[in-house]
Amino acid sequence: DAGVIQSPRHEVTEMGQEVTLRCKPISGHNSLFWYRQTMMRGLELLIYFNNNVPIDDSGMPEDRFSAKMPNASFSTLKIQPSEPRDSAVYFCASSQTRGIEAFFGQGTRLTVV
Amino acid sequence: DQQVKQNSPSLSVQEGRISILNCDYTNSMFDYFLWYKKYPAEGPTFLISISSIKDKNEDGRFTVFLNKSAKHLSLHIVPSQPGDSAVYFCAASAFGGQNFVFGPGTRLSVLP
């Protein structure tokens, strides 16, 4: 298994542009998580899905952020419009069941200039 | 307001000795705890977990201790190896939820 696959690995964009981060979870996993890591706030859960349905999006910072999971093998996190303070490493993770560890992707390093 | 705290940003230990990483939490509803290890430019990888019904869980060189009354858990690595050098995150969830709250991490350096 290739693990959780995120793309792109690095993204540099200008303020005001739309950014879309992509994630392919591990096949058979029914939970998918989006995290953001910054120096100031550490690793924060933004949103998670169970069986493609968003369960908790209370960590999404504001309406500029949106996440979708159209099927069991793909999810996107979109920021529109992007701002410099969105610069961070964004991780996607997937897991099989509650309480079992989540497997993280390698992350997407986003820089908004 | 940090619900999960790791008060030591960094720790250095000699190879072969014990590494003890600490984690404190404030939410008494937390009932499941995980430790993750993270190398640079990689995502965190799961290390070990513990449920609040236990006070100790062991997996090879790694042991996690939970003290519910003190709202404190610790990760012991014995013996420490240079390959253990990484950032270690403590994470907690409540009521069987999957929305884990992570601590800020502790950077462990194991010196040869």
Tab-separated table of N, CA and C in Angstrom, chain A residues 9 30-31 33 35 37 42-43 45 48-50 56 91 95 97-107, chain B residues 2 31-32 34 36 38 41-46 49 89 93-104:
chain	number	residue	atom	x	y	z
A	9	ARG	N	3.195	18.513	-3.024
A	9	ARG	CA	4.017	18.504	-1.817
A	9	ARG	C	4.331	19.925	-1.367
A	30	ASN	N	-12.160	4.303	6.363
A	30	ASN	CA	-13.427	5.009	6.233
A	30	ASN	C	-13.462	6.360	6.932
A	31	SER	N	-12.342	6.746	7.528
A	31	SER	CA	-12.261	8.068	8.144
A	31	SER	C	-11.118	8.848	7.522
A	33	PHE	N	-9.056	12.750	7.688
A	33	PHE	CA	-8.827	13.933	8.515
A	33	PHE	C	-7.956	14.933	7.759
A	35	TYR	N	-5.487	18.131	8.780
A	35	TYR	CA	-4.829	18.854	9.859
A	35	TYR	C	-3.988	19.989	9.268
A	37	GLN	N	-0.523	22.348	10.425
A	37	GLN	CA	0.552	22.519	11.404
A	37	GLN	C	1.219	23.870	11.199
A	42	GLY	N	0.713	24.703	16.448
A	42	GLY	CA	0.977	23.265	16.416
A	42	GLY	C	0.103	22.565	15.398
A	43	LEU	N	-0.291	21.338	15.731
A	43	LEU	CA	-1.072	20.496	14.826
A	43	LEU	C	-2.553	20.606	15.209
A	45	LEU	N	-6.665	19.945	14.141
A	45	LEU	CA	-7.628	19.242	13.296
A	45	LEU	C	-8.575	20.269	12.679
A	48	TYR	N	-12.993	16.376	9.815
A	48	TYR	CA	-12.857	14.970	9.492
A	48	TYR	C	-14.162	14.404	8.955
A	49	PHE	N	-13.986	13.375	8.140
A	49	PHE	CA	-15.096	12.705	7.461
A	49	PHE	C	-15.168	11.249	7.924
A	50	ASN	N	-16.372	10.738	8.029
A	50	ASN	CA	-16.604	9.300	8.176
A	50	ASN	C	-17.480	8.862	7.015
A	56	ASP	N	-17.179	16.617	11.742
A	56	ASP	CA	-16.837	17.736	12.611
A	56	ASP	C	-15.962	18.711	11.829
A	91	PHE	N	-1.742	18.512	6.536
A	91	PHE	CA	-1.663	17.055	6.510
A	91	PHE	C	-3.050	16.455	6.315
A	95	SER	N	-7.955	6.661	8.658
A	95	SER	CA	-7.944	5.554	9.611
A	95	SER	C	-9.118	4.648	9.330
A	97	THR	N	-10.952	2.684	11.915
A	97	THR	CA	-12.043	2.754	12.884
A	97	THR	C	-11.666	3.709	14.005
A	98	ARG	N	-12.616	4.057	14.786
A	98	ARG	CA	-12.388	4.934	15.925
A	98	ARG	C	-11.370	4.327	16.875
A	99	GLY	N	-10.460	5.109	17.327
A	99	GLY	CA	-9.492	4.657	18.311
A	99	GLY	C	-8.265	4.013	17.707
A	100	ILE	N	-8.369	3.635	16.459
A	100	ILE	CA	-7.201	3.102	15.795
A	100	ILE	C	-6.410	4.284	15.241
A	101	GLU	N	-5.097	4.134	15.228
A	101	GLU	CA	-4.253	5.243	14.819
A	101	GLU	C	-4.559	5.696	13.399
A	102	ALA	N	-4.336	6.976	13.163
A	102	ALA	CA	-4.480	7.538	11.829
A	102	ALA	C	-3.131	7.496	11.120
A	103	PHE	N	-3.175	7.265	9.835
A	103	PHE	CA	-1.977	7.244	9.006
A	103	PHE	C	-1.923	8.570	8.256
A	104	PHE	N	-0.820	9.260	8.417
A	104	PHE	CA	-0.676	10.588	7.835
A	104	PHE	C	0.041	10.546	6.491
A	105	GLY	N	-0.350	11.465	5.622
A	105	GLY	CA	0.412	11.707	4.413
A	105	GLY	C	1.645	12.535	4.731
A	106	GLN	N	2.425	12.820	3.710
A	106	GLN	CA	3.666	13.563	3.913
A	106	GLN	C	3.438	15.066	4.042
A	107	GLY	N	2.223	15.500	3.770
A	107	GLY	CA	1.897	16.903	3.960
A	107	GLY	C	2.110	17.732	2.702
B	2	GLN	N	-4.648	25.742	25.691
B	2	GLN	CA	-4.142	24.450	25.254
B	2	GLN	C	-4.704	23.350	26.140
B	31	ASP	N	-10.460	10.374	27.071
B	31	ASP	CA	-10.431	8.983	27.491
B	31	ASP	C	-9.579	8.093	26.596
B	32	TYR	N	-8.925	8.703	25.627
B	32	TYR	CA	-8.063	7.903	24.747
B	32	TYR	C	-6.892	8.771	24.343
B	34	LEU	N	-2.915	9.022	22.382
B	34	LEU	CA	-1.989	8.469	21.396
B	34	LEU	C	-0.667	9.212	21.467
B	36	TYR	N	2.520	10.044	18.778
B	36	TYR	CA	3.005	10.005	17.417
B	36	TYR	C	4.442	10.476	17.390
B	38	LYS	N	7.392	12.115	14.690
B	38	LYS	CA	7.472	12.800	13.400
B	38	LYS	C	8.915	13.129	13.066
B	41	ALA	N	10.034	16.644	7.351
B	41	ALA	CA	9.497	16.485	6.001
B	41	ALA	C	8.657	15.218	5.830
B	42	GLU	N	8.203	14.651	6.952
B	42	GLU	CA	7.318	13.499	6.878
B	42	GLU	C	6.094	13.769	7.741
B	43	GLY	N	5.027	12.993	7.501
B	43	GLY	CA	3.880	13.097	8.385
B	43	GLY	C	4.120	12.341	9.676
B	44	PRO	N	3.360	12.655	10.721
B	44	PRO	CA	3.476	11.905	11.976
B	44	PRO	C	3.144	10.432	11.762
B	45	THR	N	3.806	9.578	12.513
B	45	THR	CA	3.506	8.145	12.476
B	45	THR	C	3.130	7.681	13.876
B	46	PHE	N	2.136	6.830	13.931
B	46	PHE	CA	1.624	6.340	15.208
B	46	PHE	C	2.681	5.511	15.933
B	49	SER	N	-0.649	3.736	21.974
B	49	SER	CA	-1.872	4.355	22.494
B	49	SER	C	-2.186	3.801	23.878
B	89	PHE	N	4.617	13.769	19.515
B	89	PHE	CA	3.361	14.443	19.820
B	89	PHE	C	2.489	13.539	20.675
B	93	SER	N	-8.388	12.328	22.898
B	93	SER	CA	-9.768	12.522	22.433
B	93	SER	C	-10.733	12.153	23.546
B	94	ALA	N	-11.976	12.629	23.410
B	94	ALA	CA	-12.993	12.401	24.433
B	94	ALA	C	-14.198	11.669	23.848
B	95	PHE	N	-14.839	10.892	24.666
B	95	PHE	CA	-16.101	10.225	24.333
B	95	PHE	C	-16.007	9.376	23.077
B	96	GLY	N	-14.876	8.781	22.869
B	96	GLY	CA	-14.735	7.923	21.704
B	96	GLY	C	-14.679	8.676	20.395
B	97	GLY	N	-14.465	9.966	20.472
B	97	GLY	CA	-14.428	10.755	19.251
B	97	GLY	C	-13.128	10.596	18.488
B	98	GLN	N	-13.152	10.999	17.258
B	98	GLN	CA	-11.955	10.924	16.427
B	98	GLN	C	-11.286	12.290	16.282
B	99	ASN	N	-11.840	13.314	16.934
B	99	ASN	CA	-11.245	14.633	16.845
B	99	ASN	C	-10.172	14.773	17.929
B	100	PHE	N	-9.003	14.207	17.611
B	100	PHE	CA	-7.900	14.231	18.554
B	100	PHE	C	-7.317	15.632	18.656
B	101	VAL	N	-6.986	16.019	19.881
B	101	VAL	CA	-6.305	17.277	20.170
B	101	VAL	C	-4.840	16.952	20.397
B	102	PHE	N	-3.975	17.629	19.659
B	102	PHE	CA	-2.551	17.359	19.740
B	102	PHE	C	-1.843	18.363	20.647
B	103	GLY	N	-0.811	17.888	21.323
B	103	GLY	CA	0.097	18.772	22.027
B	103	GLY	C	1.067	19.412	21.045
B	104	PRO	N	1.876	20.365	21.522
B	104	PRO	CA	2.795	21.083	20.637
B	104	PRO	C	4.026	20.285	20.234
